[in-house]
Each structure stands twice: as structure tokens, then as C-alpha cells.
Amino acid sequence: MAANGNITRTIGDVTITRMEEAYGPAFPADVLMPSWEPGVIADHGPDVIAQFVEPETNLALVSVHSWVVQTPQKTILVDTCNGNHKERNMEGMGGLETDWLDRLKAMGVQPEDVDAVVCTHIHLDHVGWNASLVDGEWVPTFPNATHYFNRIEYEFWNPDITDQTGLEFNANVFDDSIRPVFDRDLVELWEGNDCQVDDSMRLELSPGHTPGHNIAWLESGGERALFSGDAMHSPVQVLKPEWNSGFCIDGERSAASRRAILERAVEHDALLLPAHFSAPHAYRVEATNGGFRPVDA
Ligand SMILES: [Zn+2]
């Protein structure tokens, strides 16, 4: 583990580094996972659950981070956190002034070096650093990057296409984090269920949390990793894959996508790299009798 808390891992010829924006006890467990019931503590043991939900406060430990993926061909960012100076409706996610970008530079990645930005979906905490405020204008933070958005997802959050009534928690996001890159021809809207970012990374749909939520498979040197975005928010959902987050738009589809992801993570012995899991943030998934369990990796 590096001094700044980042974690670097290798998958074949690919280096993956976690770039944290925020970490700590955040949502009450039953807000993050409305099906939460304390029986899960008895079932799996207090020490296990305490790694995911702070026992004294019942607050789920939540991280907000990007994954910096350096392949032999490209430098790729998977999800770009909340970003700075954004006007947001959700407490604690707007008006930020973090040193996230400075830390990215300090690890040797200059903004112009980023070749691809993959956003698993267009929620505020996954697209923020796509654009930065410069002289009162939102401009692309990564001017040479292709930004990958699934077309279903893009059209769902585009206020010119879809009525945003009921989606006010995500207000302003399209205008300050998506249009600035779209208007400068830095967007690839991918369709279908299969998009190759480079030789090692492939995107596919995993709908439910949002209509066009997607995941990214990484394969190099016979090893695999799976960036699962917000298909699940807490390792508790590996133990309880039927538990949706309170932020899932279509719970039934989200639960089906989650179970499928976990099955394939086991099948391929993939390193699971979600967007919000508590430390150590990366897990292997083991099959148990009819279910799954997260294993520190
Ligand atoms: Zn999220």
C-alpha cells in the first residue's frame, strides 16, 4: 500500500491503482441497503461484518475512488468520482475541493496522458472529474481521452431526450460533466453489449442500478479483473446478492445483474474491483453453499 492509501495491483501486463476521493463511514446500512437486517451479523459473524459496516454507528463504510488502469497500450480511468466545484443536490458530494487530480499527477499520470475514460454509469460520483472549472467554464480534464458512455445510459440522463423528473438527485451532472466532453468530440457512445477499449479491456452492459450501467472486464497474461461499478456498493451484497442499494433504479434487474457478475467472478477467478467497496477495496469471490463470500485480495 502506498503512502497515500492507494493500492496498486497487477493483472498480467496491466497495472491497476486505486485513486481515492473519499473514504469512511457514510450511509446508514439500511439506507445504502434497504433490505438490511442485523441477522446478517449473526449469520456471518460480527468480525466479518465490522469490516463493512461500523458496529458502533451502523454506518456502512463507503469509498469513492477511480481505478487507474495502465495497460501496454493505454492509460485508462474507470469512473471519475465527484470532481471539484460541482453544484450538487446530494450532501457532501458538491462544492468539493479535493487534491484527487494532484495525486493522479503525482503518480506520474498527467491529464493529457489519459487515453480513455470509462464511466460505468452517469451518476454524479462516477463522472465528476470528466470536466473541470476553468475561468467559469467546464472544460475536459482529460483533453486527449475518449470517454466511453453506453448509449442507453447517455440517452437516459440527457435532459434533451429524457424527462428528468424524479431524478433531481443527479441534477446538473449531464451539463457539467457530460456535455463538456461530448461537445468537444471526446465521446464514444457504444451500443449493443460489447465494446473493446483496447486489447485487454472490454465493456458490457449490466443494467439495473441504472438503465445502461456497464461493467469492464480486464484480461492480461491469463489473469482477469472485473470492474463492477455500482452493481454492488458493499461487500455485504456479496453475502446477500439479493439486497439492492437504495439507489438502484430497477431492483429486479440489478439483483439479476449482481448475481451474474458474482457467478462469473467465481468462474474466472477474477479480481473484483467495485467503485465503492470498503478496504481493501478489491476482493476475490468464493462460492459457498448456494451463495458467495468476499475474500480479501
Ligand atoms: Zn456510485
PDB file of C-alpha atoms and ligand atoms in Angstrom:
ATOM      1  CA  MET A   1       0.000   0.000   0.000  1.00  0.00           C
ATOM      2  CA  ALA A   2       1.383   3.386  -0.983  1.00  0.00           C
ATOM      3  CA  ALA A   3       1.719   6.294   1.440  1.00  0.00           C
ATOM      4  CA  ASN A   4      -1.436   7.960   0.136  1.00  0.00           C
ATOM      5  CA  GLY A   5      -3.512   4.862   0.707  1.00  0.00           C
ATOM      6  CA  ASN A   6      -3.593   3.906  -2.947  1.00  0.00           C
ATOM      7  CA  ILE A   7      -3.282   0.261  -3.761  1.00  0.00           C
ATOM      8  CA  THR A   8      -1.504  -0.980  -6.851  1.00  0.00           C
ATOM      9  CA  ARG A   9      -2.154  -4.423  -8.278  1.00  0.00           C
ATOM     10  CA  THR A  10      -1.070  -6.203 -11.407  1.00  0.00           C
ATOM     11  CA  ILE A  11      -3.120  -8.347 -13.744  1.00  0.00           C
ATOM     12  CA  GLY A  12      -0.716  -9.849 -16.291  1.00  0.00           C
ATOM     13  CA  ASP A  13       0.937  -6.852 -18.003  1.00  0.00           C
ATOM     14  CA  VAL A  14      -1.575  -4.346 -16.595  1.00  0.00           C
ATOM     15  CA  THR A  15      -1.097  -2.170 -13.508  1.00  0.00           C
ATOM     16  CA  ILE A  16      -4.187  -1.037 -11.593  1.00  0.00           C
ATOM     17  CA  THR A  17      -4.053   1.731  -8.979  1.00  0.00           C
ATOM     18  CA  ARG A  18      -6.883   2.919  -6.772  1.00  0.00           C
ATOM     19  CA  MET A  19      -7.205   6.722  -6.708  1.00  0.00           C
ATOM     20  CA  GLU A  20      -9.298   7.709  -3.701  1.00  0.00           C
ATOM     21  CA  GLU A  21     -11.502  10.762  -3.470  1.00  0.00           C
ATOM     22  CA  ALA A  22     -13.212   9.934  -0.159  1.00  0.00           C
ATOM     23  CA  TYR A  23     -13.451   7.068   2.313  1.00  0.00           C
ATOM     24  CA  GLY A  24     -15.163   6.429   5.593  1.00  0.00           C
ATOM     25  CA  PRO A  25     -18.430   5.654   7.370  1.00  0.00           C
ATOM     26  CA  ALA A  26     -21.140   7.202   5.184  1.00  0.00           C
ATOM     27  CA  PHE A  27     -24.705   5.976   4.775  1.00  0.00           C
ATOM     28  CA  PRO A  28     -26.696   4.114   7.454  1.00  0.00           C
ATOM     29  CA  ALA A  29     -26.607   0.453   6.460  1.00  0.00           C
ATOM     30  CA  ASP A  30     -30.372   0.371   5.853  1.00  0.00           C
ATOM     31  CA  VAL A  31     -30.177   3.453   3.601  1.00  0.00           C
ATOM     32  CA  LEU A  32     -27.390   2.006   1.490  1.00  0.00           C
ATOM     33  CA  MET A  33     -29.131  -1.390   1.520  1.00  0.00           C
ATOM     34  CA  PRO A  34     -32.841  -1.004   2.396  1.00  0.00           C
ATOM     35  CA  SER A  35     -33.174  -4.781   2.944  1.00  0.00           C
ATOM     36  CA  TRP A  36     -30.502  -4.641   5.668  1.00  0.00           C
ATOM     37  CA  GLU A  37     -31.342  -6.643   8.749  1.00  0.00           C
ATOM     38  CA  PRO A  38     -28.927  -7.319  11.597  1.00  0.00           C
ATOM     39  CA  GLY A  39     -29.390 -11.082  11.217  1.00  0.00           C
ATOM     40  CA  VAL A  40     -26.580 -10.893   8.666  1.00  0.00           C
ATOM     41  CA  ILE A  41     -24.219 -10.190  11.585  1.00  0.00           C
ATOM     42  CA  ALA A  42     -25.210 -13.397  13.347  1.00  0.00           C
ATOM     43  CA  ASP A  43     -25.056 -15.358  10.103  1.00  0.00           C
ATOM     44  CA  HIS A  44     -21.562 -14.255   9.103  1.00  0.00           C
ATOM     45  CA  GLY A  45     -20.006 -13.161  12.383  1.00  0.00           C
ATOM     46  CA  PRO A  46     -19.523  -9.668  13.830  1.00  0.00           C
ATOM     47  CA  ASP A  47     -15.843  -9.526  12.844  1.00  0.00           C
ATOM     48  CA  VAL A  48     -16.670 -10.115   9.184  1.00  0.00           C
ATOM     49  CA  ILE A  49     -19.489  -7.574   9.034  1.00  0.00           C
ATOM     50  CA  ALA A  50     -17.460  -5.000  11.018  1.00  0.00           C
ATOM     51  CA  GLN A  51     -15.119  -4.736   8.020  1.00  0.00           C
ATOM     52  CA  PHE A  52     -18.050  -3.391   6.005  1.00  0.00           C
ATOM     53  CA  VAL A  53     -20.396  -1.686   8.487  1.00  0.00           C
ATOM     54  CA  GLU A  54     -19.106   0.212  11.535  1.00  0.00           C
ATOM     55  CA  PRO A  55     -20.674  -1.625  14.526  1.00  0.00           C
ATOM     56  CA  GLU A  56     -20.929   1.367  16.882  1.00  0.00           C
ATOM     57  CA  THR A  57     -22.753   3.625  14.368  1.00  0.00           C
ATOM     58  CA  ASN A  58     -24.288   1.124  11.930  1.00  0.00           C
ATOM     59  CA  LEU A  59     -22.849   3.273   9.129  1.00  0.00           C
ATOM     60  CA  ALA A  60     -21.661   1.458   6.018  1.00  0.00           C
ATOM     61  CA  LEU A  61     -18.020   2.087   5.125  1.00  0.00           C
ATOM     62  CA  VAL A  62     -18.041   3.588   1.657  1.00  0.00           C
ATOM     63  CA  SER A  63     -15.188   4.545  -0.610  1.00  0.00           C
ATOM     64  CA  VAL A  64     -15.347   6.842  -3.619  1.00  0.00           C
ATOM     65  CA  HIS A  65     -12.448   6.073  -5.938  1.00  0.00           C
ATOM     66  CA  SER A  66     -11.316   5.727  -9.514  1.00  0.00           C
ATOM     67  CA  TRP A  67      -9.274   2.890 -10.906  1.00  0.00           C
ATOM     68  CA  VAL A  68      -6.222   3.952 -12.929  1.00  0.00           C
ATOM     69  CA  VAL A  69      -5.536   1.166 -15.404  1.00  0.00           C
ATOM     70  CA  GLN A  70      -2.196   1.194 -17.238  1.00  0.00           C
ATOM     71  CA  THR A  71      -2.147  -1.390 -19.997  1.00  0.00           C
ATOM     72  CA  PRO A  72       0.659  -1.931 -22.548  1.00  0.00           C
ATOM     73  CA  GLN A  73      -1.433   0.208 -24.928  1.00  0.00           C
ATOM     74  CA  LYS A  74      -3.376   2.762 -22.931  1.00  0.00           C
ATOM     75  CA  THR A  75      -3.847   4.688 -19.720  1.00  0.00           C
ATOM     76  CA  ILE A  76      -7.490   4.218 -18.752  1.00  0.00           C
ATOM     77  CA  LEU A  77      -9.525   5.709 -15.916  1.00  0.00           C
ATOM     78  CA  VAL A  78     -12.510   3.709 -14.710  1.00  0.00           C
ATOM     79  CA  ASP A  79     -15.019   6.134 -13.132  1.00  0.00           C
ATOM     80  CA  THR A  80     -14.043   9.669 -12.201  1.00  0.00           C
ATOM     81  CA  CYS A  81     -15.592  10.312  -8.740  1.00  0.00           C
ATOM     82  CA  ASN A  82     -17.429  13.554  -7.851  1.00  0.00           C
ATOM     83  CA  GLY A  83     -14.915  16.120  -9.086  1.00  0.00           C
ATOM     84  CA  ASN A  84     -14.361  19.596  -7.713  1.00  0.00           C
ATOM     85  CA  HIS A  85     -16.599  22.682  -7.558  1.00  0.00           C
ATOM     86  CA  LYS A  86     -19.768  20.914  -8.753  1.00  0.00           C
ATOM     87  CA  GLU A  87     -23.205  22.210  -7.750  1.00  0.00           C
ATOM     88  CA  ARG A  88     -24.986  19.160  -6.348  1.00  0.00           C
ATOM     89  CA  ASN A  89     -28.215  18.303  -4.564  1.00  0.00           C
ATOM     90  CA  MET A  90     -26.674  15.479  -2.536  1.00  0.00           C
ATOM     91  CA  GLU A  91     -24.986  16.452   0.690  1.00  0.00           C
ATOM     92  CA  GLY A  92     -21.224  16.045   0.809  1.00  0.00           C
ATOM     93  CA  MET A  93     -20.869  15.499  -2.931  1.00  0.00           C
ATOM     94  CA  GLY A  94     -20.914  19.095  -4.202  1.00  0.00           C
ATOM     95  CA  GLY A  95     -18.519  22.006  -3.801  1.00  0.00           C
ATOM     96  CA  LEU A  96     -15.595  19.684  -3.212  1.00  0.00           C
ATOM     97  CA  GLU A  97     -12.012  20.857  -3.368  1.00  0.00           C
ATOM     98  CA  THR A  98     -10.002  17.663  -3.133  1.00  0.00           C
ATOM     99  CA  ASP A  99      -6.451  17.024  -4.337  1.00  0.00           C
ATOM    100  CA  TRP A 100      -7.525  13.990  -6.385  1.00  0.00           C
ATOM    101  CA  LEU A 101      -6.087  15.400  -9.632  1.00  0.00           C
ATOM    102  CA  ASP A 102      -2.819  16.430  -7.976  1.00  0.00           C
ATOM    103  CA  ARG A 103      -2.396  12.906  -6.642  1.00  0.00           C
ATOM    104  CA  LEU A 104      -3.061  11.483 -10.084  1.00  0.00           C
ATOM    105  CA  LYS A 105      -0.287  13.707 -11.455  1.00  0.00           C
ATOM    106  CA  ALA A 106       1.986  12.741  -8.558  1.00  0.00           C
ATOM    107  CA  MET A 107       1.719   9.101  -9.539  1.00  0.00           C
ATOM    108  CA  GLY A 108       3.027  10.068 -12.985  1.00  0.00           C
ATOM    109  CA  VAL A 109      -0.231  10.357 -14.924  1.00  0.00           C
ATOM    110  CA  GLN A 110      -0.657  13.808 -16.482  1.00  0.00           C
ATOM    111  CA  PRO A 111      -4.195  14.683 -17.648  1.00  0.00           C
ATOM    112  CA  GLU A 112      -3.092  14.714 -21.291  1.00  0.00           C
ATOM    113  CA  ASP A 113      -1.661  11.197 -20.866  1.00  0.00           C
ATOM    114  CA  VAL A 114      -5.094   9.661 -20.231  1.00  0.00           C
ATOM    115  CA  ASP A 115      -6.249   7.828 -23.372  1.00  0.00           C
ATOM    116  CA  ALA A 116      -9.626   6.552 -22.227  1.00  0.00           C
ATOM    117  CA  VAL A 117     -12.200   7.341 -19.549  1.00  0.00           C
ATOM    118  CA  VAL A 118     -14.706   4.591 -18.828  1.00  0.00           C
ATOM    119  CA  CYS A 119     -17.803   5.628 -16.877  1.00  0.00           C
ATOM    120  CA  THR A 120     -19.761   2.643 -15.603  1.00  0.00           C
ATOM    121  CA  HIS A 121     -22.807   4.894 -15.412  1.00  0.00           C
ATOM    122  CA  ILE A 122     -23.766   8.580 -15.290  1.00  0.00           C
ATOM    123  CA  HIS A 123     -24.339   9.096 -11.566  1.00  0.00           C
ATOM    124  CA  LEU A 124     -22.710  12.149 -10.001  1.00  0.00           C
ATOM    125  CA  ASP A 125     -19.972  10.173  -8.243  1.00  0.00           C
ATOM    126  CA  HIS A 126     -18.737   8.440 -11.428  1.00  0.00           C
ATOM    127  CA  VAL A 127     -18.315  11.246 -13.947  1.00  0.00           C
ATOM    128  CA  GLY A 128     -17.279  14.353 -11.977  1.00  0.00           C
ATOM    129  CA  TRP A 129     -13.628  14.660 -12.988  1.00  0.00           C
ATOM    130  CA  ASN A 130     -14.559  14.401 -16.666  1.00  0.00           C
ATOM    131  CA  ALA A 131     -14.700  18.206 -16.590  1.00  0.00           C
ATOM    132  CA  SER A 132     -13.012  20.891 -14.512  1.00  0.00           C
ATOM    133  CA  LEU A 133     -13.987  24.500 -13.897  1.00  0.00           C
ATOM    134  CA  VAL A 134     -11.561  26.845 -15.702  1.00  0.00           C
ATOM    135  CA  ASP A 135     -12.348  30.581 -15.868  1.00  0.00           C
ATOM    136  CA  GLY A 136     -16.018  29.883 -15.215  1.00  0.00           C
ATOM    137  CA  GLU A 137     -16.305  27.219 -17.905  1.00  0.00           C
ATOM    138  CA  TRP A 138     -16.463  23.420 -17.662  1.00  0.00           C
ATOM    139  CA  VAL A 139     -13.644  22.035 -19.788  1.00  0.00           C
ATOM    140  CA  PRO A 140     -12.465  18.448 -20.290  1.00  0.00           C
ATOM    141  CA  THR A 141      -9.968  17.432 -17.616  1.00  0.00           C
ATOM    142  CA  PHE A 142      -8.508  14.785 -19.910  1.00  0.00           C
ATOM    143  CA  PRO A 143      -8.295  16.539 -23.295  1.00  0.00           C
ATOM    144  CA  ASN A 144      -6.940  13.568 -25.249  1.00  0.00           C
ATOM    145  CA  ALA A 145      -9.165  10.866 -23.793  1.00  0.00           C
ATOM    146  CA  THR A 146     -12.005   9.040 -25.459  1.00  0.00           C
ATOM    147  CA  HIS A 147     -14.861   8.974 -22.933  1.00  0.00           C
ATOM    148  CA  TYR A 148     -16.913   5.783 -23.150  1.00  0.00           C
ATOM    149  CA  PHE A 149     -20.619   6.030 -22.327  1.00  0.00           C
ATOM    150  CA  ASN A 150     -23.165   3.386 -23.123  1.00  0.00           C
ATOM    151  CA  ARG A 151     -25.770   4.913 -25.453  1.00  0.00           C
ATOM    152  CA  ILE A 152     -28.752   3.765 -23.334  1.00  0.00           C
ATOM    153  CA  GLU A 153     -27.160   5.404 -20.302  1.00  0.00           C
ATOM    154  CA  TYR A 154     -26.308   8.592 -22.191  1.00  0.00           C
ATOM    155  CA  GLU A 155     -29.826   8.981 -23.553  1.00  0.00           C
ATOM    156  CA  PHE A 156     -31.442   8.232 -20.173  1.00  0.00           C
ATOM    157  CA  TRP A 157     -29.591  11.081 -18.418  1.00  0.00           C
ATOM    158  CA  ASN A 158     -29.709  13.549 -21.311  1.00  0.00           C
ATOM    159  CA  PRO A 159     -32.382  16.123 -20.363  1.00  0.00           C
ATOM    160  CA  ASP A 160     -32.903  16.887 -24.060  1.00  0.00           C
ATOM    161  CA  ILE A 161     -34.030  13.280 -24.585  1.00  0.00           C
ATOM    162  CA  THR A 162     -35.454  12.013 -21.262  1.00  0.00           C
ATOM    163  CA  ASP A 163     -37.602  13.889 -18.750  1.00  0.00           C
ATOM    164  CA  GLN A 164     -35.534  14.097 -15.565  1.00  0.00           C
ATOM    165  CA  THR A 165     -38.493  14.424 -13.181  1.00  0.00           C
ATOM    166  CA  GLY A 166     -37.770  12.269 -10.138  1.00  0.00           C
ATOM    167  CA  LEU A 167     -34.049  12.195 -10.916  1.00  0.00           C
ATOM    168  CA  GLU A 168     -33.223  15.530  -9.273  1.00  0.00           C
ATOM    169  CA  PHE A 169     -30.554  13.971  -7.046  1.00  0.00           C
ATOM    170  CA  ASN A 170     -28.438  13.818 -10.223  1.00  0.00           C
ATOM    171  CA  ALA A 171     -29.249  17.365 -11.399  1.00  0.00           C
ATOM    172  CA  ASN A 172     -26.564  19.363 -13.260  1.00  0.00           C
ATOM    173  CA  VAL A 173     -24.440  16.276 -13.822  1.00  0.00           C
ATOM    174  CA  PHE A 174     -25.139  15.964 -17.534  1.00  0.00           C
ATOM    175  CA  ASP A 175     -24.449  19.652 -18.165  1.00  0.00           C
ATOM    176  CA  ASP A 176     -21.241  19.976 -16.150  1.00  0.00           C
ATOM    177  CA  SER A 177     -19.668  16.544 -16.697  1.00  0.00           C
ATOM    178  CA  ILE A 178     -21.007  15.006 -19.923  1.00  0.00           C
ATOM    179  CA  ARG A 179     -21.751  17.852 -22.362  1.00  0.00           C
ATOM    180  CA  PRO A 180     -18.264  19.388 -21.974  1.00  0.00           C
ATOM    181  CA  VAL A 181     -16.644  16.220 -23.344  1.00  0.00           C
ATOM    182  CA  PHE A 182     -19.419  15.419 -25.830  1.00  0.00           C
ATOM    183  CA  ASP A 183     -19.299  18.926 -27.345  1.00  0.00           C
ATOM    184  CA  ARG A 184     -15.560  18.535 -27.965  1.00  0.00           C
ATOM    185  CA  ASP A 185     -15.928  15.210 -29.783  1.00  0.00           C
ATOM    186  CA  LEU A 186     -14.328  13.236 -26.970  1.00  0.00           C
ATOM    187  CA  VAL A 187     -17.160  10.718 -26.573  1.00  0.00           C
ATOM    188  CA  GLU A 188     -17.717   7.239 -27.901  1.00  0.00           C
ATOM    189  CA  LEU A 189     -21.336   6.183 -27.443  1.00  0.00           C
ATOM    190  CA  TRP A 190     -21.176   2.422 -27.567  1.00  0.00           C
ATOM    191  CA  GLU A 191     -24.136   0.199 -28.295  1.00  0.00           C
ATOM    192  CA  GLY A 192     -25.021  -3.440 -28.028  1.00  0.00           C
ATOM    193  CA  ASN A 193     -23.376  -5.440 -25.299  1.00  0.00           C
ATOM    194  CA  ASP A 194     -19.738  -5.451 -26.192  1.00  0.00           C
ATOM    195  CA  CYS A 195     -17.206  -2.649 -26.546  1.00  0.00           C
ATOM    196  CA  GLN A 196     -13.445  -3.161 -26.750  1.00  0.00           C
ATOM    197  CA  VAL A 197     -11.426  -0.296 -25.200  1.00  0.00           C
ATOM    198  CA  ASP A 198      -8.097  -1.917 -26.043  1.00  0.00           C
ATOM    199  CA  ASP A 199      -6.721  -5.453 -26.315  1.00  0.00           C
ATOM    200  CA  SER A 200      -7.175  -6.052 -22.593  1.00  0.00           C
ATOM    201  CA  MET A 201     -10.378  -4.213 -21.630  1.00  0.00           C
ATOM    202  CA  ARG A 202     -13.909  -4.945 -22.764  1.00  0.00           C
ATOM    203  CA  LEU A 203     -17.153  -3.267 -21.650  1.00  0.00           C
ATOM    204  CA  GLU A 204     -20.513  -4.951 -21.352  1.00  0.00           C
ATOM    205  CA  LEU A 205     -23.967  -3.999 -20.103  1.00  0.00           C
ATOM    206  CA  SER A 206     -25.091  -4.932 -16.578  1.00  0.00           C
ATOM    207  CA  PRO A 207     -28.347  -2.966 -16.292  1.00  0.00           C
ATOM    208  CA  GLY A 208     -30.461  -2.392 -13.205  1.00  0.00           C
ATOM    209  CA  HIS A 209     -28.656   0.089 -10.990  1.00  0.00           C
ATOM    210  CA  THR A 210     -29.176   2.418 -13.957  1.00  0.00           C
ATOM    211  CA  PRO A 211     -30.625   1.504 -17.374  1.00  0.00           C
ATOM    212  CA  GLY A 212     -27.265   1.477 -19.160  1.00  0.00           C
ATOM    213  CA  HIS A 213     -24.971   0.566 -16.256  1.00  0.00           C
ATOM    214  CA  ASN A 214     -21.950  -1.289 -17.561  1.00  0.00           C
ATOM    215  CA  ILE A 215     -19.000  -3.255 -16.255  1.00  0.00           C
ATOM    216  CA  ALA A 216     -15.456  -3.655 -17.576  1.00  0.00           C
ATOM    217  CA  TRP A 217     -13.602  -6.931 -17.949  1.00  0.00           C
ATOM    218  CA  LEU A 218      -9.821  -6.877 -17.951  1.00  0.00           C
ATOM    219  CA  GLU A 219      -7.764  -9.804 -19.198  1.00  0.00           C
ATOM    220  CA  SER A 220      -3.992  -9.980 -19.436  1.00  0.00           C
ATOM    221  CA  GLY A 221      -1.489 -12.807 -19.151  1.00  0.00           C
ATOM    222  CA  GLY A 222      -4.226 -15.295 -18.350  1.00  0.00           C
ATOM    223  CA  GLU A 223      -5.479 -13.278 -15.373  1.00  0.00           C
ATOM    224  CA  ARG A 224      -8.744 -11.376 -15.087  1.00  0.00           C
ATOM    225  CA  ALA A 225     -10.200  -8.464 -13.205  1.00  0.00           C
ATOM    226  CA  LEU A 226     -13.732  -7.152 -13.223  1.00  0.00           C
ATOM    227  CA  PHE A 227     -14.638  -3.504 -12.644  1.00  0.00           C
ATOM    228  CA  SER A 228     -18.199  -3.825 -11.424  1.00  0.00           C
ATOM    229  CA  GLY A 229     -19.102  -0.154 -10.891  1.00  0.00           C
ATOM    230  CA  ASP A 230     -22.229   0.139  -8.753  1.00  0.00           C
ATOM    231  CA  ALA A 231     -23.670  -3.306  -9.431  1.00  0.00           C
ATOM    232  CA  MET A 232     -22.968  -3.553  -5.693  1.00  0.00           C
ATOM    233  CA  HIS A 233     -21.847  -0.972  -3.146  1.00  0.00           C
ATOM    234  CA  SER A 234     -20.768  -3.040  -0.152  1.00  0.00           C
ATOM    235  CA  PRO A 235     -19.163  -6.465   0.316  1.00  0.00           C
ATOM    236  CA  VAL A 236     -22.296  -7.247   2.343  1.00  0.00           C
ATOM    237  CA  GLN A 237     -24.033  -7.601  -1.039  1.00  0.00           C
ATOM    238  CA  VAL A 238     -21.630 -10.414  -1.970  1.00  0.00           C
ATOM    239  CA  LEU A 239     -23.049 -12.243   1.056  1.00  0.00           C
ATOM    240  CA  LYS A 240     -26.564 -11.030   0.226  1.00  0.00           C
ATOM    241  CA  PRO A 241     -26.716 -10.614  -3.578  1.00  0.00           C
ATOM    242  CA  GLU A 242     -30.486 -10.152  -3.432  1.00  0.00           C
ATOM    243  CA  TRP A 243     -30.015  -6.907  -1.471  1.00  0.00           C
ATOM    244  CA  ASN A 244     -30.120  -3.885  -3.770  1.00  0.00           C
ATOM    245  CA  SER A 245     -28.738  -0.477  -2.965  1.00  0.00           C
ATOM    246  CA  GLY A 246     -31.197   2.283  -2.156  1.00  0.00           C
ATOM    247  CA  PHE A 247     -30.049   3.938  -5.370  1.00  0.00           C
ATOM    248  CA  CYS A 248     -30.924   1.167  -7.837  1.00  0.00           C
ATOM    249  CA  ILE A 249     -33.473   2.268 -10.449  1.00  0.00           C
ATOM    250  CA  ASP A 250     -34.649  -1.254 -11.315  1.00  0.00           C
ATOM    251  CA  GLY A 251     -34.100  -3.535  -8.327  1.00  0.00           C
ATOM    252  CA  GLU A 252     -35.067  -6.783 -10.013  1.00  0.00           C
ATOM    253  CA  ARG A 253     -32.677  -6.295 -12.923  1.00  0.00           C
ATOM    254  CA  SER A 254     -29.977  -5.013 -10.601  1.00  0.00           C
ATOM    255  CA  ALA A 255     -30.175  -8.139  -8.433  1.00  0.00           C
ATOM    256  CA  ALA A 256     -30.041 -10.371 -11.513  1.00  0.00           C
ATOM    257  CA  SER A 257     -27.011  -8.488 -12.863  1.00  0.00           C
ATOM    258  CA  ARG A 258     -25.311  -8.699  -9.465  1.00  0.00           C
ATOM    259  CA  ARG A 259     -25.761 -12.444  -9.190  1.00  0.00           C
ATOM    260  CA  ALA A 260     -24.498 -12.947 -12.767  1.00  0.00           C
ATOM    261  CA  ILE A 261     -21.415 -10.828 -12.024  1.00  0.00           C
ATOM    262  CA  LEU A 262     -20.626 -12.813  -8.889  1.00  0.00           C
ATOM    263  CA  GLU A 263     -21.056 -16.139 -10.697  1.00  0.00           C
ATOM    264  CA  ARG A 264     -18.682 -15.056 -13.450  1.00  0.00           C
ATOM    265  CA  ALA A 265     -16.175 -13.606 -10.986  1.00  0.00           C
ATOM    266  CA  VAL A 266     -16.006 -17.058  -9.394  1.00  0.00           C
ATOM    267  CA  GLU A 267     -15.891 -18.844 -12.753  1.00  0.00           C
ATOM    268  CA  HIS A 268     -12.940 -16.737 -13.984  1.00  0.00           C
ATOM    269  CA  ASP A 269     -11.253 -16.253 -10.593  1.00  0.00           C
ATOM    270  CA  ALA A 270     -11.463 -12.532 -11.371  1.00  0.00           C
ATOM    271  CA  LEU A 271     -10.270  -9.807  -9.041  1.00  0.00           C
ATOM    272  CA  LEU A 272     -13.429  -7.866  -8.218  1.00  0.00           C
ATOM    273  CA  LEU A 273     -12.855  -4.098  -8.301  1.00  0.00           C
ATOM    274  CA  PRO A 274     -16.090  -2.260  -7.426  1.00  0.00           C
ATOM    275  CA  ALA A 275     -16.413   1.519  -7.202  1.00  0.00           C
ATOM    276  CA  HIS A 276     -17.291   1.815  -3.501  1.00  0.00           C
ATOM    277  CA  PHE A 277     -16.208  -1.263  -1.540  1.00  0.00           C
ATOM    278  CA  SER A 278     -14.588  -0.768   1.848  1.00  0.00           C
ATOM    279  CA  ALA A 279     -10.913  -1.585   2.416  1.00  0.00           C
ATOM    280  CA  PRO A 280      -9.109  -3.453   0.968  1.00  0.00           C
ATOM    281  CA  HIS A 281     -11.396  -2.365  -1.921  1.00  0.00           C
ATOM    282  CA  ALA A 282     -10.504  -5.366  -4.102  1.00  0.00           C
ATOM    283  CA  TYR A 283     -11.770  -8.859  -3.422  1.00  0.00           C
ATOM    284  CA  ARG A 284     -11.860 -12.354  -4.807  1.00  0.00           C
ATOM    285  CA  VAL A 285     -15.254 -14.034  -4.731  1.00  0.00           C
ATOM    286  CA  GLU A 286     -15.632 -17.562  -3.392  1.00  0.00           C
ATOM    287  CA  ALA A 287     -18.658 -19.748  -3.982  1.00  0.00           C
ATOM    288  CA  THR A 288     -20.261 -21.071  -0.820  1.00  0.00           C
ATOM    289  CA  ASN A 289     -23.188 -23.403  -0.343  1.00  0.00           C
ATOM    290  CA  GLY A 290     -25.666 -21.660  -2.623  1.00  0.00           C
ATOM    291  CA  GLY A 291     -24.064 -18.242  -2.246  1.00  0.00           C
ATOM    292  CA  PHE A 292     -20.854 -16.253  -2.282  1.00  0.00           C
ATOM    293  CA  ARG A 293     -18.393 -14.685   0.085  1.00  0.00           C
ATOM    294  CA  PRO A 294     -15.827 -11.908  -0.398  1.00  0.00           C
ATOM    295  CA  VAL A 295     -12.215 -12.816   0.263  1.00  0.00           C
ATOM    296  CA  ASP A 296      -9.532 -10.168   0.804  1.00  0.00           C
ATOM    297  CA  ALA A 297      -7.305  -9.991  -2.238  1.00  0.00           C
TER     298      ALA A 297
HETATM  299 ZN    ZN B   1     -21.621   5.301  -7.130  1.00  0.00          ZN
END
